[in-house]
Coordinates of C-alpha atoms in Angstrom, one line a residue:
Chain A
X1 CA 0.0 0.0 0.0
X2 CA 1.3 3.5 -0.8
X3 CA 0.5 4.6 2.8
X4 CA 3.8 3.0 3.9
X5 CA 7.3 3.3 2.4
X6 CA 7.7 -0.2 0.9
X7 CA 6.7 -1.0 -2.6
X8 CA 4.1 -3.6 -2.9
X9 CA 5.7 -7.1 -3.4
X10 CA 5.7 -8.5 -6.9
X11 CA 4.0 -11.8 -7.6
X12 CA 7.1 -13.3 -9.3
X13 CA 10.8 -13.1 -8.6
X14 CA 13.4 -12.1 -11.3
X15 CA 14.4 -15.7 -11.5
X16 CA 10.9 -16.9 -12.1
X17 CA 10.3 -14.2 -14.8
X18 CA 13.6 -15.1 -16.5
X19 CA 12.6 -18.7 -16.6
X20 CA 9.1 -17.9 -18.0
X21 CA 9.6 -15.1 -20.4
X22 CA 12.1 -15.3 -23.4
X23 CA 14.7 -12.5 -23.1
X24 CA 13.5 -11.2 -19.7
X25 CA 16.0 -8.6 -18.6
X26 CA 18.1 -8.7 -21.8
X27 CA 17.9 -4.9 -21.9
X28 CA 18.1 -4.2 -18.2
X29 CA 21.2 -2.1 -18.6
X30 CA 20.1 1.2 -20.1
X31 CA 23.4 1.2 -22.1
X32 CA 21.9 -1.6 -24.1
X33 CA 18.9 0.4 -25.1
X34 CA 19.4 2.1 -28.5
X35 CA 17.4 5.2 -27.7
X36 CA 19.7 5.9 -24.7
X37 CA 21.2 8.5 -24.5
X38 CA 18.4 10.4 -26.1
X39 CA 20.4 13.0 -27.9
X40 CA 23.8 12.0 -29.1
X41 CA 25.6 14.4 -31.4
X42 CA 27.2 12.1 -34.0
X43 CA 26.7 13.5 -37.5
X44 CA 28.5 10.6 -39.1
X45 CA 26.3 7.9 -37.7
X46 CA 23.4 8.3 -40.2
X47 CA 25.4 7.6 -43.3
X48 CA 24.7 11.0 -44.8
X49 CA 27.6 12.2 -47.0
X50 CA 26.5 15.8 -47.3
X51 CA 26.4 18.7 -45.0
X52 CA 23.2 20.1 -46.5
X53 CA 21.3 17.9 -49.0
X54 CA 21.0 19.1 -52.6
X55 CA 17.8 20.9 -53.3
X56 CA 15.1 18.9 -55.0
X57 CA 13.7 20.8 -58.0
X58 CA 10.4 22.6 -57.2
X59 CA 8.1 21.7 -60.1
X60 CA 5.2 23.9 -58.9
X61 CA 5.1 26.4 -56.0
X62 CA 5.3 24.1 -53.1
X63 CA 3.1 25.1 -50.2
X64 CA 5.0 25.2 -46.9
X65 CA 4.6 26.1 -43.3
X66 CA 5.4 29.7 -42.5
X67 CA 7.4 28.3 -39.5
X68 CA 10.0 27.1 -42.0
X69 CA 12.7 29.5 -43.1
X70 CA 13.0 28.0 -46.5
X71 CA 11.6 25.2 -48.7
X72 CA 13.1 22.0 -47.3
X73 CA 15.7 20.3 -49.6
X74 CA 13.5 17.3 -50.1
X75 CA 9.7 17.1 -50.2
X76 CA 6.8 14.9 -51.3
X77 CA 5.2 15.5 -54.7
X78 CA 2.0 13.6 -54.3
X79 CA -1.3 15.4 -55.2
X80 CA -0.5 19.0 -55.9
X81 CA -3.2 21.4 -54.7
X82 CA -6.0 21.8 -57.2
X83 CA -9.5 23.2 -57.4
X84 CA -11.3 25.0 -54.6
X85 CA -9.6 22.7 -52.0
X86 CA -6.3 23.8 -53.4
X87 CA -7.2 27.5 -52.9
X88 CA -8.2 26.8 -49.3
X89 CA -5.0 24.7 -48.6
X90 CA -2.7 27.4 -50.1
X91 CA -4.5 30.0 -47.9
X92 CA -4.1 27.9 -44.8
X93 CA -0.3 27.5 -45.4
X94 CA 0.3 31.1 -46.5
X95 CA -1.6 32.8 -43.7
X96 CA -1.5 30.7 -40.5
X97 CA 1.3 29.0 -38.6
X98 CA 1.0 25.5 -37.2
X99 CA 0.2 27.0 -33.8
X100 CA -3.1 28.4 -35.0
X101 CA -6.3 26.4 -35.0
X102 CA -7.3 28.2 -38.1
X103 CA -4.5 26.5 -40.0
X104 CA -5.7 23.0 -39.2
X105 CA -9.4 23.8 -39.4
X106 CA -8.9 25.2 -42.9
X107 CA -6.9 22.1 -43.9
X108 CA -9.7 19.8 -42.6
X109 CA -12.3 21.9 -44.5
X110 CA -10.2 21.6 -47.6
X111 CA -10.1 17.8 -47.2
X112 CA -13.9 17.7 -47.2
X113 CA -14.1 20.0 -50.2
X114 CA -11.4 17.8 -51.9
X115 CA -13.6 14.7 -51.4
X116 CA -16.6 16.3 -52.9
X117 CA -14.7 17.8 -55.8
X118 CA -13.0 14.5 -56.5
X119 CA -16.2 12.5 -56.3
X120 CA -17.9 14.9 -58.8
X121 CA -14.9 14.9 -61.1
X122 CA -14.8 11.1 -61.1
X123 CA -18.3 10.9 -62.7
X124 CA -16.7 12.5 -65.8
X125 CA -14.2 9.6 -66.1
X126 CA -14.4 6.0 -67.0
X127 CA -13.6 5.1 -63.3
X128 CA -16.3 6.8 -61.3
X129 CA -16.3 6.5 -57.5
X130 CA -18.2 3.5 -56.2
X131 CA -18.9 3.7 -52.5
X132 CA -19.8 0.0 -52.3
X133 CA -16.5 -1.3 -53.5
X134 CA -14.4 1.6 -52.1
X135 CA -15.6 1.1 -48.5
X136 CA -14.6 -2.5 -48.6
X137 CA -18.0 -3.7 -47.3
X138 CA -18.0 -6.5 -49.9
X139 CA -15.5 -8.2 -47.6
X140 CA -18.0 -8.4 -44.8
X141 CA -19.5 -11.8 -45.5
X142 CA -16.2 -13.6 -45.2
X143 CA -15.1 -11.7 -42.1
X144 CA -17.5 -13.1 -39.5
X145 CA -19.4 -9.9 -39.3
X146 CA -21.9 -11.0 -36.6
X147 CA -19.7 -13.0 -34.3
X148 CA -17.0 -10.3 -34.5
X149 CA -19.3 -7.6 -33.4
X150 CA -21.9 -9.2 -31.1
X151 CA -21.8 -11.2 -28.0
X152 CA -18.2 -10.0 -27.3
X153 CA -18.9 -6.8 -25.3
X154 CA -16.8 -4.5 -27.5
X155 CA -17.5 -0.9 -26.8
X156 CA -17.0 0.4 -30.4
X157 CA -20.2 -1.3 -31.7
X158 CA -22.0 1.6 -30.1
X159 CA -20.7 4.2 -32.6
X160 CA -20.0 1.9 -35.6
X161 CA -23.5 2.7 -37.0
X162 CA -22.2 6.3 -37.5
X163 CA -19.7 5.1 -40.1
X164 CA -22.2 4.5 -42.8
X165 CA -23.8 7.8 -42.0
X166 CA -20.4 9.5 -42.5
X167 CA -19.9 7.7 -45.8
X168 CA -23.4 7.8 -47.2
X169 CA -24.5 11.2 -45.7
X170 CA -22.9 13.4 -48.3
X171 CA -24.2 11.2 -51.1
X172 CA -27.7 11.2 -49.7
X173 CA -27.5 15.0 -49.2
X174 CA -26.3 15.4 -52.8
X175 CA -29.1 13.3 -54.1
X176 CA -31.7 15.3 -52.2
X177 CA -30.2 18.6 -53.4
X178 CA -30.1 17.2 -56.9
X179 CA -33.7 16.1 -56.8
X180 CA -34.8 19.5 -55.4
X181 CA -32.9 21.3 -58.2
X182 CA -34.5 19.1 -60.9
X183 CA -38.0 19.4 -59.4
X184 CA -37.6 23.2 -59.2
X185 CA -36.4 23.3 -62.8
X186 CA -39.3 21.2 -64.0
X187 CA -41.8 23.4 -62.2
X188 CA -40.2 26.5 -63.7
X189 CA -40.4 24.9 -67.2
X190 CA -44.1 24.1 -66.7
X191 CA -45.0 27.7 -65.8
Chain B
X1 CA 1.6 0.3 -61.6
X2 CA -1.2 -0.6 -59.2
X3 CA -1.4 1.6 -56.1
X4 CA -3.9 2.1 -53.2
X5 CA -5.5 5.5 -53.5
X6 CA -7.5 7.4 -50.9
X7 CA -10.9 8.6 -52.1
X8 CA -12.2 10.3 -49.0
X9 CA -13.1 9.2 -45.5
X10 CA -13.6 5.4 -45.3
X11 CA -13.0 4.9 -49.1
X12 CA -9.9 3.6 -50.9
X13 CA -9.4 1.9 -54.2
X14 CA -6.8 0.6 -56.5
X15 CA -5.7 2.8 -59.3
X16 CA -3.2 2.7 -62.1
X17 CA -0.5 5.2 -61.4
X18 CA 2.9 6.0 -63.0
X19 CA 5.9 4.4 -61.5
X20 CA 7.4 7.2 -59.4
X21 CA 10.5 8.9 -60.9
X22 CA 13.8 9.8 -59.3
X23 CA 13.3 13.4 -58.0
X24 CA 16.5 13.9 -56.1
X25 CA 20.0 12.6 -56.6
X26 CA 19.8 10.4 -53.5
X27 CA 16.4 8.9 -54.2
X28 CA 15.8 5.2 -54.9
X29 CA 12.8 3.5 -56.4
X30 CA 11.8 0.4 -54.5
X31 CA 9.6 -2.4 -55.8
X32 CA 7.4 -3.3 -52.9
X33 CA 7.3 -6.9 -51.9
X34 CA 5.4 -6.7 -48.6
X35 CA 3.6 -3.8 -47.0
X36 CA 1.2 -3.5 -44.0
X37 CA -1.7 -1.4 -42.8
X38 CA -0.8 0.3 -39.6
X39 CA -3.3 1.3 -36.9
X40 CA -2.3 4.9 -37.6
X41 CA -3.3 4.5 -41.2
X42 CA -6.8 4.3 -39.9
X43 CA -6.6 7.9 -38.7
X44 CA -6.0 8.9 -42.4
X45 CA -8.6 6.5 -43.6
X46 CA -11.2 8.0 -41.2
X47 CA -10.3 11.5 -42.4
X48 CA -8.9 12.7 -39.1
X49 CA -5.5 13.9 -40.2
X50 CA -5.5 17.4 -41.7
X51 CA -4.3 17.7 -45.3
X52 CA -5.0 14.1 -46.4
X53 CA -5.6 14.5 -50.1
X54 CA -7.7 12.5 -52.4
X55 CA -5.4 10.6 -54.6
X56 CA -2.6 9.9 -52.1
X57 CA -1.2 6.4 -51.6
X58 CA -0.9 5.4 -48.0
X59 CA 1.6 3.0 -46.5
X60 CA 4.6 3.6 -44.2
X61 CA 5.4 0.0 -43.4
X62 CA 7.0 -1.8 -46.4
X63 CA 10.0 -3.7 -47.6
X64 CA 11.1 -4.4 -51.2
X65 CA 13.7 -4.6 -53.8
X66 CA 15.7 -1.7 -55.1
X67 CA 14.7 -1.1 -58.7
X68 CA 16.6 2.2 -59.5
X69 CA 18.9 4.6 -57.7
X70 CA 19.7 8.2 -58.2
X71 CA 23.2 9.4 -59.2
X72 CA 24.5 10.2 -55.7
X73 CA 23.4 6.9 -54.1
X74 CA 26.5 5.0 -52.9
X75 CA 25.2 2.3 -50.5
X76 CA 22.5 0.6 -52.4
X77 CA 22.2 -0.9 -55.9
X78 CA 19.4 -2.3 -58.0
X79 CA 18.4 -5.8 -56.8
X80 CA 19.1 -5.2 -53.1
X81 CA 16.4 -6.4 -50.7
X82 CA 15.7 -3.5 -48.3
X83 CA 13.6 -2.7 -45.3
X84 CA 12.7 1.0 -45.2
X85 CA 12.0 2.9 -41.9
X86 CA 8.7 4.7 -41.9
X87 CA 10.7 7.9 -41.2
X88 CA 12.0 9.9 -44.1
X89 CA 15.1 11.7 -42.9
X90 CA 18.2 13.5 -44.3
X91 CA 20.7 12.3 -41.7
X92 CA 22.4 15.6 -41.5
X93 CA 20.2 18.3 -40.0
X94 CA 20.3 19.5 -36.4
X95 CA 18.0 16.8 -35.3
X96 CA 19.3 13.9 -37.4
X97 CA 22.9 14.7 -36.3
X98 CA 21.6 14.0 -32.8
X99 CA 19.9 10.7 -33.6
X100 CA 16.4 12.2 -33.7
X101 CA 15.7 10.8 -37.1
X102 CA 11.9 11.0 -36.7
X103 CA 12.3 14.8 -36.2
X104 CA 14.2 15.6 -39.4
X105 CA 13.9 19.2 -40.4
X106 CA 14.9 18.8 -44.1
X107 CA 12.1 16.6 -45.5
X108 CA 8.7 18.1 -44.6
X109 CA 7.9 21.6 -45.9
X110 CA 4.3 21.4 -44.7
X111 CA 5.0 21.3 -41.0
X112 CA 7.9 21.8 -38.6
X113 CA 6.4 19.8 -35.7
X114 CA 6.7 16.5 -37.5
X115 CA 9.2 14.9 -39.8
X116 CA 8.6 13.1 -43.0
X117 CA 6.5 9.9 -43.1
X118 CA 5.7 7.8 -46.2
X119 CA 2.1 8.0 -47.2
X120 CA 0.9 9.9 -44.2
X121 CA -0.8 13.1 -45.5
X122 CA 0.8 16.3 -46.5
X123 CA 1.1 17.2 -42.9
X124 CA 3.8 14.7 -42.9
X125 CA 5.5 15.8 -46.1
X126 CA 3.2 14.8 -49.0
X127 CA 5.0 11.6 -49.9
X128 CA 3.2 8.7 -51.5
X129 CA 3.5 5.5 -49.5
X130 CA 4.3 1.8 -50.0
X131 CA 0.8 0.3 -50.4
X132 CA 1.7 0.1 -54.1
X133 CA 3.9 -1.8 -56.4
X134 CA 6.6 0.9 -56.4
X135 CA 7.5 3.7 -54.1
X136 CA 10.0 6.6 -54.1
X137 CA 12.5 6.3 -51.2
X138 CA 14.3 9.6 -50.5
X139 CA 17.8 9.6 -48.9
X140 CA 18.5 6.0 -50.0
X141 CA 22.0 6.2 -48.4
X142 CA 20.5 7.0 -45.0
X143 CA 17.1 5.3 -44.4
X144 CA 16.8 1.9 -46.0
X145 CA 18.9 -1.1 -44.9
X146 CA 19.5 -4.4 -46.6
X147 CA 17.4 -7.2 -45.1
X148 CA 19.6 -9.8 -43.5
X149 CA 19.6 -13.1 -45.3
X150 CA 18.2 -14.9 -42.3
X151 CA 15.2 -12.6 -41.8
X152 CA 11.8 -13.4 -43.3
X153 CA 10.0 -10.6 -45.2
X154 CA 7.0 -10.9 -42.9
X155 CA 9.3 -10.2 -39.9
X156 CA 11.2 -7.5 -41.7
X157 CA 8.2 -5.5 -42.6
X158 CA 7.2 -5.3 -38.9
X159 CA 10.6 -3.9 -38.1
X160 CA 9.8 -0.8 -40.3
X161 CA 7.3 0.5 -37.7
X162 CA 5.2 -1.6 -35.4
X163 CA 8.0 -3.5 -33.6
X164 CA 10.4 -0.6 -33.5
X165 CA 7.7 1.7 -32.2
X166 CA 6.6 -0.7 -29.5
X167 CA 10.2 -1.3 -28.4
X168 CA 10.9 2.5 -28.5
X169 CA 7.8 3.1 -26.4
X170 CA 9.0 0.7 -23.7
X171 CA 12.4 2.6 -23.7
X172 CA 10.7 5.9 -23.3
X173 CA 9.0 4.6 -20.2
X174 CA 12.4 4.4 -18.5
X175 CA 11.6 0.9 -17.1
X176 CA 13.8 -0.3 -14.3
X177 CA 13.9 -3.8 -12.8
X178 CA 10.7 -4.7 -11.0
X179 CA 8.6 -1.9 -12.4
X180 CA 4.8 -2.4 -12.9
X181 CA 4.1 -1.5 -16.5
X182 CA 0.6 -0.8 -17.8
X183 CA 0.1 -0.8 -21.6
X184 CA -3.1 0.7 -23.0
X185 CA -3.9 -0.9 -26.3
X186 CA -3.4 -4.5 -27.4
X187 CA -2.9 -3.7 -31.1
X188 CA 0.5 -4.4 -32.7
X189 CA 2.3 -1.6 -31.1
X190 CA 0.9 -2.3 -27.6
X191 CA 1.7 -6.0 -28.0
X192 CA 5.3 -5.2 -28.9
X193 CA 5.6 -2.6 -26.2
X194 CA 4.4 -5.1 -23.6
X195 CA 6.8 -7.7 -24.9
X196 CA 9.6 -5.2 -24.8
X197 CA 8.8 -4.1 -21.3
X198 CA 9.9 -7.6 -20.2
X199 CA 13.2 -7.2 -22.0
X200 CA 13.8 -4.2 -19.9
X201 CA 13.1 -6.0 -16.7
X202 CA 9.5 -5.2 -15.8
X203 CA 8.1 -7.0 -12.8
X204 CA 4.5 -7.0 -14.0
X205 CA 3.0 -6.1 -17.4
X206 CA -0.7 -5.4 -17.6
X207 CA -2.4 -4.8 -21.0
X208 CA -5.7 -2.9 -21.2
X209 CA -8.1 -3.1 -24.2
X210 CA -11.8 -3.9 -24.9
X211 CA -11.3 -6.5 -27.6
X212 CA -11.2 -9.9 -26.0
X213 CA -9.4 -11.6 -28.9
X214 CA -6.6 -9.0 -28.7
X215 CA -6.3 -9.4 -24.9
X216 CA -6.0 -13.2 -25.5
X217 CA -3.0 -12.3 -27.8
X218 CA -1.6 -10.1 -25.0
X219 CA -1.7 -13.1 -22.7
X220 CA -0.2 -15.6 -25.1
X221 CA 2.2 -13.5 -27.1
X222 CA 3.2 -10.8 -24.6
X223 CA 2.9 -12.9 -21.4
X224 CA 0.9 -10.1 -19.9
X225 CA -1.9 -9.9 -17.4
X226 CA -5.0 -8.3 -19.0
X227 CA -7.8 -6.0 -18.1
X228 CA -10.9 -5.6 -20.3
X229 CA -12.1 -2.1 -19.5
X230 CA -15.6 -2.9 -20.6
X231 CA -15.9 -5.2 -17.6
X232 CA -15.2 -2.5 -15.1
X233 CA -17.2 0.6 -14.2
X234 CA -13.9 2.6 -13.9
X235 CA -10.8 1.1 -15.3
X236 CA -8.6 3.5 -13.4
X237 CA -9.9 2.2 -10.1
X238 CA -9.4 -1.4 -11.3
X239 CA -5.8 -0.6 -12.1
X240 CA -5.3 1.1 -8.7
X241 CA -6.7 -2.0 -7.1
X242 CA -4.4 -4.3 -9.1
X243 CA -1.4 -2.2 -8.0
X244 CA -2.3 -2.1 -4.3
X245 CA -3.6 1.4 -4.8
X246 CA -0.1 2.8 -5.6
X247 CA -0.6 3.0 -9.4
X248 CA 1.7 1.7 -12.1
X249 CA 5.3 2.8 -12.2
X250 CA 5.2 3.2 -16.0
X251 CA 2.3 3.5 -18.4
X252 CA 2.5 3.3 -22.2
X253 CA -0.3 4.8 -24.4
X254 CA -0.4 2.6 -27.5
X255 CA -3.8 3.6 -28.6
X256 CA -3.8 7.2 -29.8
X257 CA -6.4 9.3 -31.6
X258 CA -9.3 6.9 -31.9
X259 CA -9.4 5.7 -28.3
X260 CA -12.7 4.2 -27.1
X261 CA -14.0 4.1 -23.6
X262 CA -15.7 7.5 -23.6
X263 CA -18.4 8.0 -26.2
X264 CA -18.2 11.8 -26.1
X265 CA -14.4 11.9 -26.5
X266 CA -14.5 9.3 -29.3
X267 CA -17.3 10.9 -31.3
X268 CA -16.0 14.5 -31.0
X269 CA -12.6 13.3 -32.2
X270 CA -12.9 10.4 -34.6
X271 CA -16.3 11.2 -36.1
X272 CA -16.7 15.0 -35.8
X273 CA -13.0 15.9 -36.0
X274 CA -13.3 18.6 -33.3
X275 CA -10.2 17.3 -31.4
X276 CA -6.8 16.2 -32.6
X277 CA -7.6 12.8 -31.1
X278 CA -9.6 11.1 -28.5
X279 CA -7.5 11.4 -25.3
X280 CA -9.3 8.6 -23.4
X281 CA -6.3 6.3 -23.2
X282 CA -3.9 9.2 -22.4
X283 CA -6.2 10.4 -19.6
X284 CA -6.5 6.9 -18.2
X285 CA -2.7 6.7 -18.4
X286 CA -2.2 9.9 -16.5
X287 CA -4.7 8.8 -13.9
X288 CA -3.5 5.2 -13.4
X289 CA 0.2 5.9 -13.2
X290 CA 1.7 6.5 -9.8
X291 CA 2.8 9.9 -8.6
X292 CA 6.3 10.5 -10.0
X293 CA 5.8 7.9 -12.6
X294 CA 6.4 8.0 -16.4
X295 CA 3.8 8.0 -19.2
X296 CA 5.2 7.0 -22.6
X297 CA 3.0 8.1 -25.5
X298 CA 3.3 6.0 -28.7
X299 CA -0.3 6.5 -29.8
X300 CA -0.5 8.9 -32.7
X301 CA -2.6 12.1 -32.3
X302 CA -3.5 14.8 -34.8
X303 CA -2.0 18.3 -34.6
X304 CA -5.1 19.9 -33.2
X305 CA -5.9 20.3 -29.5
X306 CA -7.2 17.5 -27.4
X307 CA -8.9 17.5 -24.0
X308 CA -6.0 16.1 -22.0
X309 CA -6.1 16.2 -18.2
X310 CA -2.9 18.1 -17.9
X311 CA -3.6 19.3 -14.3
X312 CA -3.4 15.7 -13.0
X313 CA -0.2 15.2 -14.9
X314 CA 1.3 18.3 -13.3
X315 CA 0.1 17.6 -9.8
X316 CA 1.3 14.0 -9.9
X317 CA 4.8 15.1 -11.0
X318 CA 4.7 12.9 -14.0
X319 CA 7.3 12.6 -16.7
X320 CA 5.6 12.5 -20.2
X321 CA 7.9 11.1 -22.8
X322 CA 6.8 11.1 -26.5
X323 CA 8.1 10.9 -30.0
X324 CA 7.7 9.1 -33.3
X325 CA 10.2 6.2 -33.1
X326 CA 13.5 6.9 -34.8
X327 CA 13.2 3.5 -36.4
X328 CA 16.7 2.7 -37.7
X329 CA 18.3 3.5 -34.4
X330 CA 16.4 0.5 -33.0
X331 CA 17.3 -2.0 -35.6
X332 CA 20.7 -3.3 -34.5
X333 CA 19.5 -4.3 -31.0
X334 CA 16.1 -5.5 -32.3
X335 CA 17.7 -7.7 -34.9
X336 CA 19.8 -9.3 -32.1
X337 CA 16.6 -10.0 -30.2
X338 CA 14.9 -11.5 -33.3
X339 CA 17.9 -13.6 -34.1
X340 CA 18.2 -14.9 -30.6
X341 CA 14.5 -15.9 -30.6
X342 CA 13.4 -13.4 -28.0
X343 CA 11.0 -11.8 -30.5
X344 CA 9.2 -13.2 -33.5
X345 CA 7.4 -10.2 -35.0
X346 CA 5.3 -12.1 -37.5
X347 CA 3.5 -13.9 -34.7
X348 CA 1.0 -11.1 -34.6
X349 CA 0.2 -11.2 -38.3
X350 CA -3.4 -12.4 -38.8
X351 CA -4.2 -11.5 -42.4
X352 CA -2.3 -11.4 -45.7
X353 CA -4.3 -9.4 -48.2
X354 CA -3.6 -9.0 -52.0
X355 CA -3.0 -5.3 -52.9
X356 CA -6.0 -5.6 -55.2
X357 CA -8.3 -6.3 -52.2
X358 CA -7.0 -3.5 -50.0
X359 CA -10.4 -1.8 -49.6
X360 CA -11.6 -4.9 -47.9
X361 CA -8.4 -5.0 -45.9
X362 CA -9.0 -1.5 -44.6
X363 CA -12.6 -2.2 -43.7
X364 CA -11.7 -5.4 -41.9
X365 CA -8.9 -3.7 -39.9
X366 CA -11.0 -0.6 -39.2
X367 CA -14.0 -2.6 -38.0
X368 CA -11.9 -5.1 -36.1
X369 CA -13.5 -8.1 -37.8
X370 CA -12.4 -11.7 -38.1
X371 CA -9.9 -11.4 -35.2
X372 CA -7.8 -8.9 -37.2
X373 CA -4.6 -7.7 -35.4
X374 CA -2.1 -7.1 -38.2
X375 CA -2.9 -7.2 -41.9
X376 CA -0.1 -7.4 -44.4
X377 CA -0.5 -6.3 -48.0
X378 CA 1.0 -8.4 -50.8
X379 CA 1.4 -6.6 -54.1
X380 CA 0.9 -8.8 -57.2
X381 CA 4.4 -8.0 -58.4
X382 CA 6.0 -9.3 -55.2

């Protein structure tokens, strides 16, 4: 009990643990632990044979945090900003530091805009989005869907019904808006 | 080439993409032979990580064969089998020079708070990842390492993140002989953290989760005592009871942003995206560790604020230790442990999924179906 100085006794001795668990105590000595010491100035250890890496060519104006003093020598080139989501993303990077909630909230908003833009754009291609195949639910029948979820007291089944709402919600909303627009157009045409 | 592509929250598909080109003299192009879906990929999949763009290829756990190298690459050549740390790092900046490879300052223009990570949103640098047939690997002379002849690919791929992160998490906990260690989360990182705690001399290891099949794995693979938090009104009180009301000496959060156990916290984070992550496990860690103890945070959280009980952490005199694992720094010692038989990483693999069926793989892993603990991805060109 913590009300006295002694630590509560352990159920097993070191000898018992060593006999039961492979490798018990192999890294008892902190010197054997690779992350100790935490910071160890050793510029040669990494294998880098440069002082500052060469600059990767910038093929389009690369958005960057205003907490950086320069464009980093190397960067990812996946998915350049495009469309309205790209405008929002560029604004988030140009105006707000990482310390500002506005930076992250704008980026999250851009992610949602990006999804809508991309879904709409996909309908103009030979490979339109298909929420049935892309959500992977076709794998359910072979994945023991009932016994995995029920009778096992897992707490996440309470909110799992929200997942289809998150996925299907924007599609349903778009369908409703589309139907309203069409109905309104038809009514105007009849007048 | 075939590559997994993000199409918005909860949606991914396979698309035909160009094989990535060399973009920097120290790049390599690697043909992926084995990849994995990480628990932290689910934060992207669920749309929680800011600046996750439609069209990005995820995947930061992969191994493969070098296909092409840039003109300044000296240590690798085409045909080499390599394992690639999930960190992208230059090896020469202020942080890399001090061994903090996960905090590299030369690879991520989008953020200064985090280094570069393959396939992990633009917040982590905007690099496509390894859930594809080919991937661009920057700083080929620094990050990747040849896979030892004796090491199986299914073991090697788990060294690129899950095992290294779990082992690193146990190190951050500063375990000394006889410590009582609580690990929140019985996913891959939690299982490896629990197993690593024994290597460092823990006297008791207790793993907490709500998925019984994962707790069973914690008992058999990690030799741990287990607590199913669903079975207790208040898991903190149960942990206090189990530790004679002292609290654990060290606690490891291996859950992160989508923690369950408090519906409000989970929904506001994982569903409504109003917090950087659900801090349920982190708050439980703060409350169940003893005063003066250490909390090691391996769970990944987004960059936004979260409702963390910082007052308790301060009043209890806790040491909070955190970081993304500098993976390659762990490898020499971990390879010794694997070779000596102390660890067999692939023991936690439950599913091997063809790249073409990755949408089903994400759904399976996300929904925790069919006893899924660790799904590996096998490209058709492997």
